[in-house]
mmCIF file of C-alpha atoms in Angstrom:
data_model
loop_
_atom_site.group_PDB
_atom_site.id
_atom_site.type_symbol
_atom_site.label_atom_id
_atom_site.label_comp_id
_atom_site.label_asym_id
_atom_site.label_seq_id
_atom_site.Cartn_x
_atom_site.Cartn_y
_atom_site.Cartn_z
ATOM 1 C CA MET A 207 53.180 -21.563 -30.413
ATOM 2 C CA PRO A 208 54.699 -18.902 -30.320
ATOM 3 C CA ILE A 209 56.038 -16.230 -32.503
ATOM 4 C CA LYS A 210 60.193 -15.954 -33.140
ATOM 5 C CA ILE A 211 61.367 -12.063 -33.166
ATOM 6 C CA PRO A 212 64.256 -10.877 -31.290
ATOM 7 C CA SER A 213 64.422 -10.548 -27.852
ATOM 8 C CA THR A 214 66.172 -6.776 -28.501
ATOM 9 C CA LEU A 215 63.246 -5.808 -30.253
ATOM 10 C CA PRO A 216 59.900 -3.421 -28.894
ATOM 11 C CA ALA A 217 57.822 -5.346 -29.376
ATOM 12 C CA TYR A 218 58.558 -8.959 -27.364
ATOM 13 C CA GLU A 219 58.032 -6.724 -24.359
ATOM 14 C CA VAL A 220 55.083 -5.197 -25.089
ATOM 15 C CA LEU A 221 54.342 -8.842 -26.416
ATOM 16 C CA SER A 222 55.445 -10.783 -23.878
ATOM 17 C CA SER A 223 53.483 -7.906 -21.007
ATOM 18 C CA GLU A 224 50.389 -8.482 -22.778
ATOM 19 C CA GLY A 225 50.581 -12.834 -22.795
ATOM 20 C CA VAL A 226 51.177 -13.080 -26.290
ATOM 21 C CA MET A 227 53.870 -16.484 -27.278
ATOM 22 C CA VAL A 228 57.334 -15.350 -27.797
ATOM 23 C CA MET A 229 60.905 -16.537 -28.355
ATOM 24 C CA ASP A 230 64.201 -15.532 -29.144
ATOM 25 C CA GLU A 231 66.957 -17.205 -31.418
ATOM 26 C CA GLN A 232 67.555 -19.123 -28.562
ATOM 27 C CA GLN A 233 64.888 -20.864 -27.309
ATOM 28 C CA ALA A 234 63.522 -21.133 -30.952
ATOM 29 C CA SER A 235 66.765 -23.124 -31.801
ATOM 30 C CA ARG A 236 65.336 -26.133 -29.339
ATOM 31 C CA GLN A 237 62.576 -27.591 -31.255
ATOM 32 C CA ASP A 238 62.802 -29.704 -33.964
ATOM 33 C CA ILE A 239 60.220 -28.085 -36.582
ATOM 34 C CA ARG A 240 60.005 -25.975 -39.662
ATOM 35 C CA PRO A 241 58.513 -21.941 -38.518
ATOM 36 C CA LEU A 242 56.704 -20.017 -41.172
ATOM 37 C CA GLN A 243 58.480 -18.068 -42.321
ATOM 38 C CA ILE A 244 56.388 -15.032 -42.772
ATOM 39 C CA GLY A 245 57.988 -11.470 -43.833
ATOM 40 C CA LEU A 246 56.336 -7.825 -42.949
ATOM 41 C CA LEU A 247 57.020 -5.032 -45.049
ATOM 42 C CA ASN A 248 56.189 -2.027 -43.763
ATOM 43 C CA LEU A 249 55.462 0.514 -45.265
ATOM 44 C CA MET A 250 53.708 2.936 -41.466
ATOM 45 C CA PRO A 251 56.117 5.580 -40.699
ATOM 46 C CA LYS A 252 55.471 4.659 -38.008
ATOM 47 C CA LYS A 253 57.663 1.826 -37.968
ATOM 48 C CA ILE A 254 57.146 0.125 -33.947
ATOM 49 C CA GLN A 255 53.523 0.337 -33.765
ATOM 50 C CA THR A 256 53.059 -1.243 -36.973
ATOM 51 C CA GLU A 257 54.795 -4.174 -36.711
ATOM 52 C CA THR A 258 53.811 -4.465 -32.972
ATOM 53 C CA GLN A 259 50.785 -4.553 -34.110
ATOM 54 C CA PHE A 260 50.806 -6.899 -36.281
ATOM 55 C CA ALA A 261 53.057 -9.571 -34.562
ATOM 56 C CA ARG A 262 50.314 -9.566 -31.369
ATOM 57 C CA LEU A 263 48.057 -11.118 -34.532
ATOM 58 C CA ILE A 264 49.856 -13.441 -36.026
ATOM 59 C CA GLY A 265 51.429 -14.473 -33.031
ATOM 60 C CA ALA A 266 48.586 -15.710 -31.346
ATOM 61 C CA THR A 267 48.264 -19.001 -33.463
ATOM 62 C CA PRO A 268 49.822 -22.719 -32.104
ATOM 63 C CA LEU A 269 52.233 -22.305 -34.976
ATOM 64 C CA GLN A 270 56.189 -20.885 -34.348
ATOM 65 C CA ILE A 271 56.766 -17.845 -37.077
ATOM 66 C CA GLU A 272 59.410 -16.670 -37.862
ATOM 67 C CA LEU A 273 58.991 -12.461 -38.526
ATOM 68 C CA THR A 274 61.448 -10.447 -40.893
ATOM 69 C CA LEU A 275 60.920 -7.139 -41.068
ATOM 70 C CA ILE A 276 61.446 -5.355 -44.479
ATOM 71 C CA ARG A 277 62.282 -2.065 -46.068
ATOM 72 C CA MET A 278 62.272 -0.215 -49.196
ATOM 73 C CA SER A 279 65.793 -0.847 -50.682
ATOM 74 C CA GLU A 280 66.027 3.047 -51.156
ATOM 75 C CA HIS A 281 63.272 4.989 -49.320
ATOM 76 C CA GLN A 282 64.135 6.074 -45.926
ATOM 77 C CA THR A 283 62.135 6.530 -43.270
ATOM 78 C CA LYS A 284 61.875 10.141 -41.014
ATOM 79 C CA ASN A 285 59.277 8.689 -38.316
ATOM 80 C CA THR A 286 61.751 5.730 -37.025
ATOM 81 C CA ALA A 287 65.257 5.980 -35.099
ATOM 82 C CA ALA A 288 67.436 4.626 -37.822
ATOM 83 C CA GLU A 289 69.052 2.690 -35.402
ATOM 84 C CA HIS A 290 65.828 0.946 -35.141
ATOM 85 C CA MET A 291 66.102 0.733 -38.556
ATOM 86 C CA GLU A 292 69.682 -0.671 -38.920
ATOM 87 C CA THR A 293 69.120 -3.388 -36.816
ATOM 88 C CA PHE A 294 65.783 -4.966 -37.250
ATOM 89 C CA TYR A 295 64.864 -4.636 -41.069
ATOM 90 C CA ARG A 296 66.483 -5.632 -44.487
ATOM 91 C CA THR A 297 66.427 -4.125 -47.580
ATOM 92 C CA PHE A 298 63.931 -5.660 -50.276
ATOM 93 C CA ALA A 299 68.009 -6.077 -51.968
ATOM 94 C CA GLU A 300 68.661 -8.555 -49.033
ATOM 95 C CA ILE A 301 65.991 -10.294 -49.107
ATOM 96 C CA LYS A 302 64.729 -10.914 -52.696
ATOM 97 C CA ASP A 303 66.520 -14.156 -53.017
ATOM 98 C CA ARG A 304 64.188 -16.114 -50.320
ATOM 99 C CA LYS A 305 60.793 -17.773 -49.765
ATOM 100 C CA PHE A 306 58.670 -17.233 -47.867
ATOM 101 C CA ASP A 307 55.998 -18.593 -46.925
ATOM 102 C CA GLY A 308 53.185 -15.431 -45.989
ATOM 103 C CA LEU A 309 54.563 -11.459 -46.638
ATOM 104 C CA LEU A 310 52.339 -9.016 -45.477
ATOM 105 C CA ILE A 311 52.315 -5.546 -47.229
ATOM 106 C CA THR A 312 51.361 -2.039 -44.678
ATOM 107 C CA GLY A 313 49.050 0.554 -45.427
ATOM 108 C CA ALA A 314 51.524 3.795 -45.859
ATOM 109 C CA PRO A 315 49.684 7.106 -45.248
ATOM 110 C CA ILE A 316 50.537 7.897 -49.071
ATOM 111 C CA GLU A 317 46.895 7.993 -50.697
ATOM 112 C CA HIS A 318 46.066 10.721 -52.036
ATOM 113 C CA LEU A 319 49.229 10.786 -54.432
ATOM 114 C CA PRO A 320 48.788 8.462 -57.957
ATOM 115 C CA PHE A 321 50.422 5.259 -57.509
ATOM 116 C CA GLU A 322 52.408 6.121 -60.812
ATOM 117 C CA GLU A 323 54.336 9.835 -57.998
ATOM 118 C CA VAL A 324 54.696 7.793 -55.208
ATOM 119 C CA THR A 325 58.235 7.333 -54.908
ATOM 120 C CA TYR A 326 59.205 3.924 -54.519
ATOM 121 C CA TRP A 327 56.002 2.853 -56.642
ATOM 122 C CA ASP A 328 59.284 0.693 -58.995
ATOM 123 C CA GLU A 329 60.251 -0.639 -56.440
ATOM 124 C CA LEU A 330 56.925 -2.267 -55.269
ATOM 125 C CA ARG A 331 55.557 -3.148 -58.739
ATOM 126 C CA GLU A 332 58.542 -5.374 -58.756
ATOM 127 C CA ILE A 333 58.334 -6.836 -55.097
ATOM 128 C CA MET A 334 54.934 -8.043 -55.860
ATOM 129 C CA ASP A 335 55.509 -9.558 -59.367
ATOM 130 C CA TRP A 336 58.385 -10.959 -57.177
ATOM 131 C CA THR A 337 55.586 -12.838 -54.692
ATOM 132 C CA GLN A 338 54.526 -14.937 -57.264
ATOM 133 C CA THR A 339 57.642 -16.667 -57.447
ATOM 134 C CA ASN A 340 58.710 -16.069 -53.994
ATOM 135 C CA VAL A 341 56.083 -16.223 -52.168
ATOM 136 C CA HIS A 342 52.714 -18.619 -50.957
ATOM 137 C CA SER A 343 50.499 -16.414 -49.291
ATOM 138 C CA THR A 344 50.486 -12.491 -50.309
ATOM 139 C CA PHE A 345 48.186 -10.169 -47.761
ATOM 140 C CA GLY A 346 47.980 -6.625 -49.058
ATOM 141 C CA VAL A 347 46.585 -3.854 -46.458
ATOM 142 C CA CYS A 348 44.286 -1.110 -46.853
ATOM 143 C CA TRP A 349 47.518 0.724 -49.424
ATOM 144 C CA GLY A 350 48.487 -1.999 -49.520
ATOM 145 C CA GLY A 351 46.024 -3.844 -50.439
ATOM 146 C CA MET A 352 45.172 -1.253 -53.357
ATOM 147 C CA ALA A 353 48.467 -1.018 -54.799
ATOM 148 C CA MET A 354 47.776 -5.403 -54.955
ATOM 149 C CA ILE A 355 44.803 -4.907 -56.467
ATOM 150 C CA HIS A 356 45.535 -2.252 -59.039
ATOM 151 C CA HIS A 357 48.766 -3.209 -59.878
ATOM 152 C CA LEU A 358 47.974 -7.478 -60.908
ATOM 153 C CA HIS A 359 44.557 -6.390 -62.233
ATOM 154 C CA GLY A 360 44.010 -2.234 -63.066
ATOM 155 C CA VAL A 361 41.751 -1.908 -59.999
ATOM 156 C CA GLN A 362 41.655 1.953 -59.848
ATOM 157 C CA LYS A 363 41.800 3.523 -56.251
ATOM 158 C CA HIS A 364 38.956 6.778 -56.262
ATOM 159 C CA VAL A 365 39.406 9.577 -53.868
ATOM 160 C CA LEU A 366 36.244 10.602 -51.720
ATOM 161 C CA ASP A 367 34.890 13.706 -50.749
ATOM 162 C CA HIS A 368 35.274 13.226 -47.026
ATOM 163 C CA LYS A 369 37.568 10.618 -44.976
ATOM 164 C CA ILE A 370 35.457 7.482 -44.454
ATOM 165 C CA PHE A 371 37.258 7.178 -40.406
ATOM 166 C CA GLY A 372 35.579 5.066 -37.563
ATOM 167 C CA CYS A 373 33.926 1.939 -36.476
ATOM 168 C CA TYR A 374 31.859 0.189 -39.250
ATOM 169 C CA ARG A 375 29.353 -2.676 -39.453
ATOM 170 C CA HIS A 376 30.646 -4.979 -41.746
ATOM 171 C CA GLN A 377 28.876 -8.631 -43.802
ATOM 172 C CA ASN A 378 30.460 -11.517 -43.952
ATOM 173 C CA LEU A 379 29.426 -11.964 -47.504
ATOM 174 C CA ASN A 380 31.218 -15.505 -47.860
ATOM 175 C CA PRO A 381 31.138 -17.540 -44.631
ATOM 176 C CA SER A 382 32.437 -20.452 -46.237
ATOM 177 C CA SER A 383 35.633 -19.338 -47.085
ATOM 178 C CA PRO A 384 38.368 -21.251 -44.675
ATOM 179 C CA TYR A 385 39.691 -17.828 -43.551
ATOM 180 C CA LEU A 386 36.475 -16.448 -42.508
ATOM 181 C CA ARG A 387 36.305 -19.752 -39.748
ATOM 182 C CA GLY A 388 34.148 -18.945 -36.407
ATOM 183 C CA PHE A 389 33.540 -14.969 -38.159
ATOM 184 C CA SER A 390 30.121 -13.962 -37.044
ATOM 185 C CA ASP A 391 27.805 -12.846 -39.330
ATOM 186 C CA ASP A 392 27.559 -8.692 -38.666
ATOM 187 C CA PHE A 393 30.703 -6.915 -37.048
ATOM 188 C CA VAL A 394 32.533 -4.202 -36.569
ATOM 189 C CA ILE A 395 35.788 -3.109 -38.465
ATOM 190 C CA PRO A 396 38.105 -0.015 -37.874
ATOM 191 C CA VAL A 397 38.146 1.698 -41.027
ATOM 192 C CA SER A 398 40.599 5.901 -41.932
ATOM 193 C CA ARG A 399 40.738 6.095 -45.226
ATOM 194 C CA TRP A 400 40.053 9.139 -48.396
ATOM 195 C CA THR A 401 39.948 6.012 -50.563
ATOM 196 C CA GLU A 402 37.700 3.589 -51.890
ATOM 197 C CA ILE A 403 37.849 1.336 -53.902
ATOM 198 C CA ARG A 404 34.603 0.242 -55.821
ATOM 199 C CA GLN A 405 32.742 -3.081 -55.539
ATOM 200 C CA SER A 406 31.737 -2.555 -59.589
ATOM 201 C CA GLU A 407 35.533 -3.442 -60.889
ATOM 202 C CA ILE A 408 36.293 -5.964 -58.769
ATOM 203 C CA ASP A 409 33.621 -7.942 -59.980
ATOM 204 C CA ALA A 410 34.617 -6.681 -63.478
ATOM 205 C CA ALA A 411 38.223 -8.237 -62.725
ATOM 206 C CA GLN A 412 39.217 -12.051 -63.205
ATOM 207 C CA ASN A 413 38.424 -14.156 -60.462
ATOM 208 C CA LEU A 414 38.177 -11.776 -57.833
ATOM 209 C CA THR A 415 35.761 -12.349 -54.699
ATOM 210 C CA THR A 416 34.441 -10.102 -52.103
ATOM 211 C CA LEU A 417 35.002 -12.307 -48.329
ATOM 212 C CA LEU A 418 33.578 -8.578 -46.177
ATOM 213 C CA GLY A 419 31.707 -5.633 -47.271
ATOM 214 C CA SER A 420 29.788 -2.614 -45.739
ATOM 215 C CA ASP A 421 27.155 -0.926 -46.824
ATOM 216 C CA GLU A 422 28.617 2.211 -45.753
ATOM 217 C CA SER A 423 32.621 1.246 -46.438
ATOM 218 C CA GLY A 424 31.792 -0.992 -49.656
ATOM 219 C CA PRO A 425 33.902 -4.106 -50.383
ATOM 220 C CA CYS A 426 36.728 -4.345 -47.311
ATOM 221 C CA LEU A 427 38.211 -8.433 -47.735
ATOM 222 C CA VAL A 428 38.617 -9.462 -51.790
ATOM 223 C CA GLU A 429 40.195 -13.282 -52.215
ATOM 224 C CA ASP A 430 42.463 -13.876 -55.761
ATOM 225 C CA PRO A 431 43.467 -17.243 -55.817
ATOM 226 C CA ASP A 432 44.919 -16.396 -59.168
ATOM 227 C CA HIS A 433 47.857 -14.520 -57.589
ATOM 228 C CA ARG A 434 47.461 -16.248 -54.168
ATOM 229 C CA ALA A 435 46.848 -13.001 -52.076
ATOM 230 C CA LEU A 436 44.178 -11.341 -50.488
ATOM 231 C CA TYR A 437 43.743 -7.450 -50.037
ATOM 232 C CA ILE A 438 41.823 -5.808 -46.888
ATOM 233 C CA PHE A 439 41.537 -2.366 -47.541
ATOM 234 C CA ASN A 440 40.443 -2.048 -43.611
ATOM 235 C CA HIS A 441 41.843 -2.097 -40.366
ATOM 236 C CA PHE A 442 41.561 -4.730 -38.273
ATOM 237 C CA GLU A 443 45.296 -4.399 -36.554
ATOM 238 C CA TYR A 444 44.909 -1.199 -35.414
ATOM 239 C CA ASP A 445 44.760 -1.227 -31.991
ATOM 240 C CA SER A 446 42.188 0.632 -29.318
ATOM 241 C CA GLY A 447 43.750 3.730 -29.120
ATOM 242 C CA THR A 448 44.678 4.174 -32.833
ATOM 243 C CA LEU A 449 41.995 5.527 -33.942
ATOM 244 C CA LYS A 450 41.981 8.358 -31.252
ATOM 245 C CA GLU A 451 45.571 9.198 -31.901
ATOM 246 C CA GLU A 452 44.881 10.286 -35.819
ATOM 247 C CA TYR A 453 42.002 12.382 -34.104
ATOM 248 C CA ASP A 454 43.751 14.203 -31.530
ATOM 249 C CA ARG A 455 47.153 15.158 -33.827
ATOM 250 C CA ASP A 456 44.453 16.546 -36.440
ATOM 251 C CA VAL A 457 41.757 18.482 -33.591
ATOM 252 C CA GLU A 458 45.972 19.726 -32.254
ATOM 253 C CA ALA A 459 46.542 20.589 -36.100
ATOM 254 C CA GLY A 460 43.568 22.012 -36.275
ATOM 255 C CA ASN A 461 42.130 20.157 -39.612
ATOM 256 C CA ALA A 462 38.855 19.655 -40.270
ATOM 257 C CA ILE A 463 38.005 16.315 -38.719
ATOM 258 C CA ASN A 464 34.506 14.190 -37.880
ATOM 259 C CA VAL A 465 34.885 12.845 -34.668
ATOM 260 C CA PRO A 466 35.527 8.651 -35.551
ATOM 261 C CA LYS A 467 31.935 6.868 -36.916
ATOM 262 C CA ASN A 468 30.275 4.281 -34.161
ATOM 263 C CA TYR A 469 34.122 4.627 -31.862
ATOM 264 C CA TYR A 470 33.671 5.939 -28.585
ATOM 265 C CA PRO A 471 31.057 5.800 -26.036
ATOM 266 C CA ASN A 472 27.573 7.613 -27.812
ATOM 267 C CA ASP A 473 29.820 9.363 -30.325
ATOM 268 C CA ASP A 474 31.917 11.594 -27.589
ATOM 269 C CA PRO A 475 35.569 12.229 -28.018
ATOM 270 C CA THR A 476 35.691 12.709 -24.571
ATOM 271 C CA LYS A 477 35.017 8.958 -23.334
ATOM 272 C CA GLN A 478 37.498 6.191 -23.779
ATOM 273 C CA PRO A 479 37.172 4.008 -26.840
ATOM 274 C CA GLN A 480 36.335 0.406 -26.476
ATOM 275 C CA ASN A 481 38.020 -2.424 -28.699
ATOM 276 C CA ARG A 482 35.081 -4.559 -31.015
ATOM 277 C CA TRP A 483 37.230 -6.135 -33.613
ATOM 278 C CA ARG A 484 39.502 -7.744 -31.606
ATOM 279 C CA SER A 485 38.733 -10.765 -31.952
ATOM 280 C CA HIS A 486 37.782 -10.854 -35.039
ATOM 281 C CA ALA A 487 41.506 -9.403 -35.994
ATOM 282 C CA HIS A 488 42.706 -11.987 -34.035
ATOM 283 C CA LEU A 489 40.247 -14.977 -36.265
ATOM 284 C CA LEU A 490 41.664 -13.615 -39.952
ATOM 285 C CA TYR A 491 45.157 -13.319 -39.235
ATOM 286 C CA GLY A 492 44.482 -16.437 -37.169
ATOM 287 C CA ASN A 493 43.660 -17.944 -40.019
ATOM 288 C CA TRP A 494 45.688 -16.821 -42.709
ATOM 289 C CA ILE A 495 48.247 -18.692 -41.091
ATOM 290 C CA ASN A 496 47.042 -21.536 -40.611
ATOM 291 C CA ASP A 497 45.959 -21.691 -44.037
ATOM 292 C CA ILE A 498 49.160 -20.987 -44.720
ATOM 293 C CA TYR A 499 50.168 -24.018 -43.054
ATOM 294 C CA GLN A 500 48.249 -26.292 -44.800
ATOM 295 C CA THR A 501 48.752 -25.264 -47.776
ATOM 296 C CA THR A 502 53.256 -24.198 -47.982
ATOM 297 C CA LYS A 503 55.440 -26.316 -48.951
ATOM 298 C CA TYR A 504 58.228 -28.050 -46.177
ATOM 299 C CA ASN A 505 60.423 -27.230 -48.779
ATOM 300 C CA LEU A 506 61.002 -23.842 -49.179
ATOM 301 C CA ASP A 507 62.720 -23.959 -52.258
ATOM 302 C CA GLU A 508 59.800 -25.719 -54.079
ATOM 303 C CA ILE A 509 57.634 -22.628 -53.195
ATOM 304 C CA GLY A 510 56.833 -20.666 -56.503
ATOM 305 C CA THR A 511 57.862 -23.934 -58.713
ATOM 306 C CA LYS A 512 55.869 -26.395 -59.997
ATOM 307 C CA ALA A 513 55.974 -28.338 -57.143
ATOM 308 C CA GLY A 514 54.882 -25.363 -54.965
#
């Protein structure tokens, strides 16, 4: 079944052209089922690109998904039209009384800042605490995952002396995990960050399990059952050309940047990059949606209660 999004959202036309099943409010109302309520807290500056990437992945499952786009209440984006934000997004203040089956918290291009210096850190802390009573399962991505594991467990992010940039080989460290059904033993994931989370600090925290990791780029996917959460520090959601866009942007700006590793054929940026992570991206997010479907309550009001 499809993902339910407004027919006027830019992602609707993009996903329809790709063969992803999408539906609008009128179509959804004819189906006698409860769609899963998934929120996307979008902290990225390119809102439309990011919402399309995540909608593509969670909309490829056989379940009906109703996606709610969320933004911080006070922070104003400078890279997306105000009309788009006003039409399609709700502030946290507007949705904080609702319950969700799942919530995605995206990355943000502010990893060089200490968490406490981020302008919306206090509100984000409130949101992360709110997930424990109003969200069945939360998925923190890249900086969003680092923020969650720091807030909930005190695990630090560490600034690197170089950018980890490219497609890095990762290993399946827990093949029996329901989130890794269908995963290969070895695969690549796009990585683009100046910070890292260290495995030794994950091991020192309580009841965290690393599911995916790399000898080169470190831990990638961490499960936190006590908080009904997953944290991923890399970018399965990236489009084929996302790393190229980042590379071309830095080259044009005159910034020192290495060619993204293992991304272009023969590491030649004049050649067309190949997507070698798409299938595993769909597996991971499909497995997450399936686990939510199997474990969430039919009555949304019971999420976060003793019954839920």
